[in-house]
Structure formats: C-alpha cells, structure tokens
PDB file of C-alpha atoms in Angstrom:
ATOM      1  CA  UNK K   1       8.910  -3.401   6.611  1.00 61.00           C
ATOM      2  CA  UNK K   2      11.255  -6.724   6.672  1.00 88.00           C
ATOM      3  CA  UNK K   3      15.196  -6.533   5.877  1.00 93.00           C
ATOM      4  CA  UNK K   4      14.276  -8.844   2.844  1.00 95.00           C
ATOM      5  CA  UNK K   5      12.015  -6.516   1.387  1.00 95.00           C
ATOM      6  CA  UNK K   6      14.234  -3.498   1.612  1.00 96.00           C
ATOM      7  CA  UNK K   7      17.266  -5.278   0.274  1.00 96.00           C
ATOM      8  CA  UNK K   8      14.701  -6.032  -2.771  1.00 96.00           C
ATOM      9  CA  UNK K   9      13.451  -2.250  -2.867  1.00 97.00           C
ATOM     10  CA  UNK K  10      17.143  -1.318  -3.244  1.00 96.00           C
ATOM     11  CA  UNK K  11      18.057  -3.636  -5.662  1.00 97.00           C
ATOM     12  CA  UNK K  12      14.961  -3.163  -7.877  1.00 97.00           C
ATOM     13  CA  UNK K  13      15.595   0.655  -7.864  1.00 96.00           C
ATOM     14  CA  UNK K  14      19.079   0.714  -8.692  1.00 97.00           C
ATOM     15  CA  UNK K  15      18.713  -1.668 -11.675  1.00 97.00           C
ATOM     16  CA  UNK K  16      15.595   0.687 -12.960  1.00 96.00           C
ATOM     17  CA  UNK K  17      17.494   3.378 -12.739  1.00 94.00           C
ATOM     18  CA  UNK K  18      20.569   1.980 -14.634  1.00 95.00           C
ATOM     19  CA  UNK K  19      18.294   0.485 -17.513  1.00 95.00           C
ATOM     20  CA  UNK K  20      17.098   4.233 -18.140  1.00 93.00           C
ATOM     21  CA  UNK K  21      20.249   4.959 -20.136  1.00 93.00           C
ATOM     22  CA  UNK K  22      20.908   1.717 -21.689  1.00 95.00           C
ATOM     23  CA  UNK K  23      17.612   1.262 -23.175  1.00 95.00           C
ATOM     24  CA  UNK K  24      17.838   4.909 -23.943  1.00 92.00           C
ATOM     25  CA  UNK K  25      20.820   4.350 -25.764  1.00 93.00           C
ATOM     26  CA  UNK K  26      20.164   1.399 -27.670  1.00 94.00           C
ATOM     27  CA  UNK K  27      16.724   2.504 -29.028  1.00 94.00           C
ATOM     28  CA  UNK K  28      18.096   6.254 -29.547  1.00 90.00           C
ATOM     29  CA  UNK K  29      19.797   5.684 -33.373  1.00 92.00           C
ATOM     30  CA  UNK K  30      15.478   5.230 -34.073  1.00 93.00           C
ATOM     31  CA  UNK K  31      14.215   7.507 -31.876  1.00 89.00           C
ATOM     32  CA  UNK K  32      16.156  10.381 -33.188  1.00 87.00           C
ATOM     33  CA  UNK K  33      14.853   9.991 -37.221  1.00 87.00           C
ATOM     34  CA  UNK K  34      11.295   8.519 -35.824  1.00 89.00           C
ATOM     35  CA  UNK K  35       8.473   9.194 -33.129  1.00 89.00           C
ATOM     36  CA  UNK K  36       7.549   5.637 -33.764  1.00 91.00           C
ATOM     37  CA  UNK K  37      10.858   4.646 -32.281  1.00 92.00           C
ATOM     38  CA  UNK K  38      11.259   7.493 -29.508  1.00 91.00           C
ATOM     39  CA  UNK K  39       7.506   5.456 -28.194  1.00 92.00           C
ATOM     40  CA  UNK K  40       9.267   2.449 -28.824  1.00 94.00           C
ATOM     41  CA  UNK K  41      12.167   3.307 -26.389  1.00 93.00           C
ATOM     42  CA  UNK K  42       9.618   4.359 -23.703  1.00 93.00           C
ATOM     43  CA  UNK K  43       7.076   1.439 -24.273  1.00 95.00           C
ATOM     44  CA  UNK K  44      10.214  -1.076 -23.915  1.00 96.00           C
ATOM     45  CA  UNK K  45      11.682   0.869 -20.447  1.00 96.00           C
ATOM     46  CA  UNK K  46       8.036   0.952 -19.174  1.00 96.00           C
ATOM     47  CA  UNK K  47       7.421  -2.988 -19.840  1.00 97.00           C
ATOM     48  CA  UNK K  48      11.003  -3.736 -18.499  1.00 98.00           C
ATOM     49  CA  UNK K  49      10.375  -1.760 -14.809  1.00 98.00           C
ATOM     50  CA  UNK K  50       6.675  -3.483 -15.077  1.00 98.00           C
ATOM     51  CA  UNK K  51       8.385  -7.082 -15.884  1.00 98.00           C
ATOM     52  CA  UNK K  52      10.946  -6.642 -12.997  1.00 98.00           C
ATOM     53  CA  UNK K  53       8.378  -5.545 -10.535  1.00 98.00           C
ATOM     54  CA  UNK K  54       6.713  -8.222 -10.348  1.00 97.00           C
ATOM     55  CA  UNK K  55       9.590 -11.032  -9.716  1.00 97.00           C
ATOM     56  CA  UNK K  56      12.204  -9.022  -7.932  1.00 97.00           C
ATOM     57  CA  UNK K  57       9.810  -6.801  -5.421  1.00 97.00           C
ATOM     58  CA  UNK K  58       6.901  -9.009  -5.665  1.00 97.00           C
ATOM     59  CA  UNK K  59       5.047  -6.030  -7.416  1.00 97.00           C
ATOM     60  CA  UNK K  60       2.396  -6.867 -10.169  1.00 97.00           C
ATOM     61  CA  UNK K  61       0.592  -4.033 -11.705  1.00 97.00           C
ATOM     62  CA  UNK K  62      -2.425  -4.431 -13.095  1.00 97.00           C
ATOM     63  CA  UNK K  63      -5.172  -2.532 -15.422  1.00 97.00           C
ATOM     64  CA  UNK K  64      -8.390  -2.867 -15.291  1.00 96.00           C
ATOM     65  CA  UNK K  65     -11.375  -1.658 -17.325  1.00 96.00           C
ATOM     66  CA  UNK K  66     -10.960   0.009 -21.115  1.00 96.00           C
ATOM     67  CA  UNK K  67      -8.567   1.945 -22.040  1.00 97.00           C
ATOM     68  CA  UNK K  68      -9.024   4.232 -24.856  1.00 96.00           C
ATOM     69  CA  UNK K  69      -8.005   3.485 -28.764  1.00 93.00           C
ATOM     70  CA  UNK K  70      -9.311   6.622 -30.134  1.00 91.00           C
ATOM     71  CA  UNK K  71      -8.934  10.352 -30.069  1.00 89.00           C
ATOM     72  CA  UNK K  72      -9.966  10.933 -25.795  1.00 93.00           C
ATOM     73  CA  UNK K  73      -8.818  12.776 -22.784  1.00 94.00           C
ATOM     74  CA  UNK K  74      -7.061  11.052 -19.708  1.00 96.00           C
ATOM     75  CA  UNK K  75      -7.866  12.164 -16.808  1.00 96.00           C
ATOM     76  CA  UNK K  76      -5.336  10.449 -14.251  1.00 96.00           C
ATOM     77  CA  UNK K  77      -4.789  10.523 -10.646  1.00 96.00           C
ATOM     78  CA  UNK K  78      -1.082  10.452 -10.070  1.00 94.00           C
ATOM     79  CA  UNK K  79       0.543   9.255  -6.847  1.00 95.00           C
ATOM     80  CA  UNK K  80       3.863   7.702  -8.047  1.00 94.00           C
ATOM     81  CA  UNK K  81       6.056   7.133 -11.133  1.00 93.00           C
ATOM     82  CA  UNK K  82       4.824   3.886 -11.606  1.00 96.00           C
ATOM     83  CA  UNK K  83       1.338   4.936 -12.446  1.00 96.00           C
ATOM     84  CA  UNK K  84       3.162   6.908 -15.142  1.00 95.00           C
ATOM     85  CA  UNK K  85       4.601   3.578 -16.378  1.00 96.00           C
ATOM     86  CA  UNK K  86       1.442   1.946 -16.211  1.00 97.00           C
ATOM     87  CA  UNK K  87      -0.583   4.091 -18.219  1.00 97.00           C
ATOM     88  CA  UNK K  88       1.591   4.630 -20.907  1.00 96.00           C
ATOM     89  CA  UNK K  89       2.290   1.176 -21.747  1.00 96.00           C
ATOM     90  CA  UNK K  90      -1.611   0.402 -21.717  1.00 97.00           C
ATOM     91  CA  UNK K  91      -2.553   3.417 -24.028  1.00 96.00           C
ATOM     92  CA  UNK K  92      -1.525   3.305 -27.578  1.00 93.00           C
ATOM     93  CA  UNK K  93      -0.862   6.860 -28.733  1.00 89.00           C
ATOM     94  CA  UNK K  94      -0.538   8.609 -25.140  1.00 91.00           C
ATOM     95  CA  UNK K  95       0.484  12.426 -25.036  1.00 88.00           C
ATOM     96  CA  UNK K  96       1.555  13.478 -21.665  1.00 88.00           C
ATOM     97  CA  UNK K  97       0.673  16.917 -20.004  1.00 85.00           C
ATOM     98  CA  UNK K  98       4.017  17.171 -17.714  1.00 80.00           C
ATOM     99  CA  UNK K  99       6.006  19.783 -16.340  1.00 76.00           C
ATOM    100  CA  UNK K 100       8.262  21.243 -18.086  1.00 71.00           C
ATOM    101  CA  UNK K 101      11.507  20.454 -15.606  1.00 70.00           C
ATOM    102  CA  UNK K 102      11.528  17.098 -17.222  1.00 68.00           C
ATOM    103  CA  UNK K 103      12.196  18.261 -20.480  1.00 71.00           C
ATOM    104  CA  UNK K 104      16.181  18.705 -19.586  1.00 69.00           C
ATOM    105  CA  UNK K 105      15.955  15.548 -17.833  1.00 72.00           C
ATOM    106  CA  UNK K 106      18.689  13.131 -19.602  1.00 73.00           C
ATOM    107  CA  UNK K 107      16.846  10.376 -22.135  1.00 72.00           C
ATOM    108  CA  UNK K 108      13.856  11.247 -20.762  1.00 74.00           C
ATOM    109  CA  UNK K 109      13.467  15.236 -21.960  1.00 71.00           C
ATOM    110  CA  UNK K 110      15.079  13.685 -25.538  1.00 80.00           C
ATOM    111  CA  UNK K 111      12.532  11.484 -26.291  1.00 82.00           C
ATOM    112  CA  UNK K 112       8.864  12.858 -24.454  1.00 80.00           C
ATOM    113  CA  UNK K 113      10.206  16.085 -26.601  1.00 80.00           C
ATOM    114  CA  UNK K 114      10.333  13.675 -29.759  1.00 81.00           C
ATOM    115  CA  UNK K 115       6.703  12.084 -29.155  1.00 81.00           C
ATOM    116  CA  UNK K 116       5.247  15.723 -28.647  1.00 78.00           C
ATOM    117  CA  UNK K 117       4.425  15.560 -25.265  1.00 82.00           C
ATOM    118  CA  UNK K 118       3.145  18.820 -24.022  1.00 78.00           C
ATOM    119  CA  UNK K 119       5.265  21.187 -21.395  1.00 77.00           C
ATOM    120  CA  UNK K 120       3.838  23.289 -18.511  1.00 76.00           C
ATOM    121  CA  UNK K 121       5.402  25.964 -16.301  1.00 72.00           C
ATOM    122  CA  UNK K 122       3.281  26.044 -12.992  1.00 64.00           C
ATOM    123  CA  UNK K 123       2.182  29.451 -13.165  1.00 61.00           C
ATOM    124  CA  UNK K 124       1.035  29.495 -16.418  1.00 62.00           C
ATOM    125  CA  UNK K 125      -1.034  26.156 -17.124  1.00 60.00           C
ATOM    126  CA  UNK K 126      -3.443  27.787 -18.615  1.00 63.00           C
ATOM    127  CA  UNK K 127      -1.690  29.081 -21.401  1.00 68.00           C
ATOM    128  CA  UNK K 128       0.133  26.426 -22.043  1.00 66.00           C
ATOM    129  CA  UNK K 129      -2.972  24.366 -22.072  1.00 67.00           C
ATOM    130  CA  UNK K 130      -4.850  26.504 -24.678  1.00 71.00           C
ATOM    131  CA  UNK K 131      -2.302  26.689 -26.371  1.00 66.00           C
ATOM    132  CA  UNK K 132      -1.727  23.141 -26.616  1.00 65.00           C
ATOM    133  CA  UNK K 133      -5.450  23.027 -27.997  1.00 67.00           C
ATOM    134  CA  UNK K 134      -5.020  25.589 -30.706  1.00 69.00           C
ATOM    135  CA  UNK K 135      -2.303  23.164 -32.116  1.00 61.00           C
ATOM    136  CA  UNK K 136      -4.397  20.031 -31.696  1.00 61.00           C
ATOM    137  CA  UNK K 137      -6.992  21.493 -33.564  1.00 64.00           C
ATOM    138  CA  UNK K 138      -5.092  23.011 -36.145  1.00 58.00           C
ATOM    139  CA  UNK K 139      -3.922  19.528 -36.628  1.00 50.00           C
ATOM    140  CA  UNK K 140      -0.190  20.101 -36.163  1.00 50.00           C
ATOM    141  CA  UNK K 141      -0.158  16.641 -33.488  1.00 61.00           C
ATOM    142  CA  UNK K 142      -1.365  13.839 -34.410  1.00 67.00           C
ATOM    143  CA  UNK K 143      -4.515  12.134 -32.926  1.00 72.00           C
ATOM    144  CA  UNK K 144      -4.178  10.084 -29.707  1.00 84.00           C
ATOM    145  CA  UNK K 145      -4.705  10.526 -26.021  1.00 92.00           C
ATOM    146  CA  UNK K 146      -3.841  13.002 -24.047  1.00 91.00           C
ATOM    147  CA  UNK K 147      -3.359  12.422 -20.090  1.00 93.00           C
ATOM    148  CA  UNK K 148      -3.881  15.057 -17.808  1.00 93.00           C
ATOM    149  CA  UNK K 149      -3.199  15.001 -14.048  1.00 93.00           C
ATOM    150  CA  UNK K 150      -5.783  17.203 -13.179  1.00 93.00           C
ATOM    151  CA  UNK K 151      -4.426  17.998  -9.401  1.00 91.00           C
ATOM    152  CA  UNK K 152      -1.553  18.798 -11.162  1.00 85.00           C
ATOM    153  CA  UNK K 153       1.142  16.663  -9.214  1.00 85.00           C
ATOM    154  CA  UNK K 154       1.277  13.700  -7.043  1.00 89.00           C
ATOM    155  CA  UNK K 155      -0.958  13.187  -4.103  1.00 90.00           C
ATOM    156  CA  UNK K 156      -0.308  10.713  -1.144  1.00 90.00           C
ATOM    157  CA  UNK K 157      -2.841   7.751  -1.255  1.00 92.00           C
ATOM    158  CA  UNK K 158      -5.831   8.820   1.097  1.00 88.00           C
ATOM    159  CA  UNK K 159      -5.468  12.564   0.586  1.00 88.00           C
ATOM    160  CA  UNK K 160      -7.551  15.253  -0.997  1.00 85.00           C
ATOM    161  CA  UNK K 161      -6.374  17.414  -3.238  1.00 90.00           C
ATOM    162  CA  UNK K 162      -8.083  20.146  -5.455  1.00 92.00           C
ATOM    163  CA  UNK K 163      -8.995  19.677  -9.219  1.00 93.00           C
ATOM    164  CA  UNK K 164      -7.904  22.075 -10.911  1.00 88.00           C
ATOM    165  CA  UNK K 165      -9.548  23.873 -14.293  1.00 86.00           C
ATOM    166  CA  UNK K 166      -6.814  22.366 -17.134  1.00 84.00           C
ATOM    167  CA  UNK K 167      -8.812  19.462 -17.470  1.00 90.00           C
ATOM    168  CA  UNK K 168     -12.162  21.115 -17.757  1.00 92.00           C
ATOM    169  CA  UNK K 169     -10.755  23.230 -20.378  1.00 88.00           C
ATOM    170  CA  UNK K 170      -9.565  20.312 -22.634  1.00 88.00           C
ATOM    171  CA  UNK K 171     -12.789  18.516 -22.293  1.00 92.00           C
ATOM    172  CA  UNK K 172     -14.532  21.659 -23.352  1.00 89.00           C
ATOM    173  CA  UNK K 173     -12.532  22.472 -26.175  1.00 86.00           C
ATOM    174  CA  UNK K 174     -11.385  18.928 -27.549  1.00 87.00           C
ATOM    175  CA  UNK K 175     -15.138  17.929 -27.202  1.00 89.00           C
ATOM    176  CA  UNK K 176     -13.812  14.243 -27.175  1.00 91.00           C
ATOM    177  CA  UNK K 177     -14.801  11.661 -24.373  1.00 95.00           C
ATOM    178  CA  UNK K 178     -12.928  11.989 -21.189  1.00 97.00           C
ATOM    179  CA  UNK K 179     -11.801   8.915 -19.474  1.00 98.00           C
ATOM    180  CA  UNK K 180     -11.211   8.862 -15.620  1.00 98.00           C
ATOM    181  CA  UNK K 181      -8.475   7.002 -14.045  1.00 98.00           C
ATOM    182  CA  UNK K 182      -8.123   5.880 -10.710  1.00 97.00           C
ATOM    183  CA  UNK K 183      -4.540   4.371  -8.970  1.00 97.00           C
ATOM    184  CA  UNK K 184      -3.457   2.909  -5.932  1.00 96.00           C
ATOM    185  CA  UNK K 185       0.203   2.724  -7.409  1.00 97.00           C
ATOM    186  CA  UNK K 186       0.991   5.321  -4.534  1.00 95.00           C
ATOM    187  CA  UNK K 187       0.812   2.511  -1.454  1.00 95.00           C
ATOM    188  CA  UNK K 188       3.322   0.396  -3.496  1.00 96.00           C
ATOM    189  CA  UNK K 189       5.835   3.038  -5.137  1.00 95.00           C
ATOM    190  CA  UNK K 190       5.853   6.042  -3.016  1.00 92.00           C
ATOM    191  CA  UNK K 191       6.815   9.906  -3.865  1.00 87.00           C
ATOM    192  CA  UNK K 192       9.564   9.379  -1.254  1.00 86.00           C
ATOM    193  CA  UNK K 193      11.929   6.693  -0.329  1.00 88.00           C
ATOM    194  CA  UNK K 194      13.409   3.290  -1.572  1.00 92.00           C
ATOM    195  CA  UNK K 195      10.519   1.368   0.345  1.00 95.00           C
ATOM    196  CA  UNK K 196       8.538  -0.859  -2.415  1.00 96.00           C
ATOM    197  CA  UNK K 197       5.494  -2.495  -0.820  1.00 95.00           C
ATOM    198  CA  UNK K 198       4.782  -6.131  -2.248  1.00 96.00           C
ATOM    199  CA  UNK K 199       1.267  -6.486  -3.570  1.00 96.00           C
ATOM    200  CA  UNK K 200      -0.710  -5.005  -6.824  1.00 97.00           C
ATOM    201  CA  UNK K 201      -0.669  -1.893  -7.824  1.00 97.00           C
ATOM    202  CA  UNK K 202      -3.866  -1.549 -10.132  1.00 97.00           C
ATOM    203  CA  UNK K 203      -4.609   1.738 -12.167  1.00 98.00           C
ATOM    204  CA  UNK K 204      -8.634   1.516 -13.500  1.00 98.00           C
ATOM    205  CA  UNK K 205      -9.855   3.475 -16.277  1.00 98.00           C
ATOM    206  CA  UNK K 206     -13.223   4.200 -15.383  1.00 98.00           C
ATOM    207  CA  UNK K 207     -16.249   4.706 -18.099  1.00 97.00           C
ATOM    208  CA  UNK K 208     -15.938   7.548 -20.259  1.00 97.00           C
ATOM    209  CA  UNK K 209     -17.791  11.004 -19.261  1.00 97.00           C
ATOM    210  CA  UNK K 210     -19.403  12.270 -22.733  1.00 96.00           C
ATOM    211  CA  UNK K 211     -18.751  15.334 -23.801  1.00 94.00           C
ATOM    212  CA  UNK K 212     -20.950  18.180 -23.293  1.00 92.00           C
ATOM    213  CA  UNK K 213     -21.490  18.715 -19.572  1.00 95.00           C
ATOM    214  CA  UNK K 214     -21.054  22.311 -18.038  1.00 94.00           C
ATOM    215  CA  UNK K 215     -17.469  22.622 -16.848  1.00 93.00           C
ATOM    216  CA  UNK K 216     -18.296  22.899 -12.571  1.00 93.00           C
ATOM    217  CA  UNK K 217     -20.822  19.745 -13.581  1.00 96.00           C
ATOM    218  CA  UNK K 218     -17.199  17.894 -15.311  1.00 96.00           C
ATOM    219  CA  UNK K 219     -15.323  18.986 -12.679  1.00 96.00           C
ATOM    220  CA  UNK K 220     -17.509  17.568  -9.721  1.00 95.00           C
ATOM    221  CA  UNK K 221     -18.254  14.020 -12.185  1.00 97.00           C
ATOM    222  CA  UNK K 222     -14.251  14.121 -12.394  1.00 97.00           C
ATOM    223  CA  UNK K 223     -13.757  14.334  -9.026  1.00 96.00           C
ATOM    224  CA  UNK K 224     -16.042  12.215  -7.618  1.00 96.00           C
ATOM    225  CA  UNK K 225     -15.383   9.003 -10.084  1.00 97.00           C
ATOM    226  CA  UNK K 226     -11.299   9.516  -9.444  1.00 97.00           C
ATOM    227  CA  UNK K 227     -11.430   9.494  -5.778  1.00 96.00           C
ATOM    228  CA  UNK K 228     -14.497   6.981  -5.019  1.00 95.00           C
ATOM    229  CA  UNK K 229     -12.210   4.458  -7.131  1.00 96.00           C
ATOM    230  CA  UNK K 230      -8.936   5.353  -5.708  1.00 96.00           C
ATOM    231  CA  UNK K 231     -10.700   5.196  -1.838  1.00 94.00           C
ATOM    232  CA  UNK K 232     -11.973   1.664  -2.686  1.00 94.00           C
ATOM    233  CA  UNK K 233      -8.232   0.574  -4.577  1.00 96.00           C
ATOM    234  CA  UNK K 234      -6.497   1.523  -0.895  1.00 94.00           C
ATOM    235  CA  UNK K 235      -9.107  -0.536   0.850  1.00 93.00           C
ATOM    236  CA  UNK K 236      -8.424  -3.244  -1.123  1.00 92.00           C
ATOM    237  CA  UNK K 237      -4.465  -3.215  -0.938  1.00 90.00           C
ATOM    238  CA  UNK K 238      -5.226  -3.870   2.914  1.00 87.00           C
ATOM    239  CA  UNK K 239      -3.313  -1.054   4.627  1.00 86.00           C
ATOM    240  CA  UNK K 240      -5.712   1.452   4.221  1.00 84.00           C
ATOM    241  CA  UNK K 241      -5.669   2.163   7.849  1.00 84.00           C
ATOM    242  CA  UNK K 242      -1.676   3.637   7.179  1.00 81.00           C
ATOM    243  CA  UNK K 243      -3.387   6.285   5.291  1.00 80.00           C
ATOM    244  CA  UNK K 244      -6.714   6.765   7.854  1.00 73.00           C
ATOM    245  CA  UNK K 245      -9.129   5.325   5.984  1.00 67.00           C
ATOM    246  CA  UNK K 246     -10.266   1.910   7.357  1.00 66.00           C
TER     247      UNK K 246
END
C-alpha cells in the first residue's frame, strides 16, 4: 500500500461521502412527488462515485455479460458497497432486498423507501420475504428486478459463506428467471477501512437459471455459478494469494 494511494483512498472517500447529501438534496424536490426521480437521484450518485473511481483512485468498474430488462430475480454476491453501486446503475428497474437499518439512514432510507425497496429484520427474512411476494403478485409494485443477496450480507473475497433459503423462495414463487451475479468489487472497496486498491472491479451477471428446478437443485446451481465466477474474478485481479487462493 503506497502513501500516494492512501492519500487518494482518503480523498476519494471523503468527497463520496459529501456528494451523498448534495445530490440528495438537489434531486429531492423530484424525488419526493416521483419514484422516477427518487431512481434518478440514486442512478446520478451511483454514476458520480463510478465516474470518480476511476480518475481519482485509479478504480474502473466494469460489467460484464447481460443484465436483465425484464421482470427477473438477482441473485448477487455482495462484498462491498460498490458492488451495490454497480448493479444498480446497470439494471433498469432494480428493487433491493436490504436490511431494514438503512431505512433511517439520512437520503438514503428517504429515497430506497420511495422506489419500494423491500426491508428485512434478520430474524425474520422469511416473512418479510413472503410477504414481499404476496404484494408482487397482487400487483401492488411494479415489475422490475429484484436483487437478493442470498448470504445475506457481505462476505470477504475468498470466503465461503452459506446460501441461505430467501432466494430459493423467490425463485419458486415469482417463477421468473433468476440471474446470478458474481463480484470481485470486495479486493478493491473493502467492508473495512479507507484502503482503495487500484485496478477493476468487475461484477458479471452470469446466464439466467430457468425457472422450475427443485429448490436444494437452485440452491446448489446458485451456489456453484456465484462462487466459481467470483474464485476466477480474484484470480484475475492478481492478489488472489492475499485471500489464499493462488
């Protein structure tokens, strides 16, 4: 980690953080008489942290493969905030699965709570995720896609964490296509710390899994897509051997 790099980090951080309320409140006269403008708000944050990335810290973040236009089910792994960013601003009519802390959250809770983005209390995912269903199908959200972390919180690059059943019960239910996506983002922008690594963060979204598969068949597809994809991302950001796999 060079001196030049960390006085980067620092600077890079402390302007994201300060362009969370100003673009907050210049898009929030919209945002409070329009979802279209509360996504507008986020889309516009989301591109700016993106934008600066990749000239102040040396960060570019890149997509690969197809994401979803229609009605579909995300199935994300999540390692930092950045792979938050990333997949919002490539999906057009995301609907976040997030815990419900971050509805209080200033700017932030305002505007995910505008869009409809669905809360969770760990403890009770499950009803909070069926009930999130009933609604969907009673039509009372409107069609998009809805990303699920199915670990259920961040996981260091490299580690193994268990799936957990939320996401099997949305792809049952919805009966839509589920799309797998894999990160790196962690090696760049990690959980902890002011640290941002130089290079290119890349979140993939993987080929759809149709529906219909028995839910331990999902969950073991799920799995084994996410994490082969994620493995190979570390490899190629070069320091896989930080995280023990060389």
């Amino acid at each position: 980690m060079n001196i030049l790099q960390w006085i980067r980090s620092i600077l890079f951080s402390a302007q994201a953080t300060v362009a969370l309320p100003i673009i907050g409140l210049a898009y929030a006269p919209w945002a409070m008489v329009s979802k279209r403008g509360a996504y507008a708000g986020c889309r516009a944050y989301a591109r700016w942290v993106i934008w600066t990335a990749g000239w102040m810290i040396n960060l570019r973040c890149e997509v690969r493969g197809t994401p979803p236009t229609e009605g579909a089910l995300v199935a994300a792994k999540h390692q930092s905030f950045l792979d938050i960013l990333m997949i919002y601003n490539a999906l057009p009519a995301s609907k976040f699965i997030m815990k419900s802390q971050l509805k209080y959250a200033p700017f932030l809770g305002q505007y995910v709570t505008k869009m409809e983005f669905i809360f969770v209390d760990r403890g009770k995912r499950g009803a909070a995720i069926t009930k999130m269903v009933a609604e969907v199908e009673a039509g009372r959200r409107e069609a998009g896609q809805l990303v699920i972390y199915p670990q259920g919180t961040r996981s260091a690059p490299g580690t193994k964490m268990p799936y957990k059943v939320g996401a099997a019960i949305l792809y049952e239910q919805l009966k839509q296509p589920c799309y797998p996506v894999a990160t790196n983002a962690g090696v760049f922008w990690p959980r902890r710390g002011l640290y941002r690594r130089p290079g290119v963060a890349v979140v993939d979204f993987l080929p759809p899994i149709a529906p219909g598969l028995a839910r331990d068949e999902f969950v073991a597809e799920l799995e084994k897509r996410i994490e082969t994809t994620s493995d190979a991302l570390l490899k190629e950001t070069g320091v896989a051997h930080l995280y023990g796999k060389d």
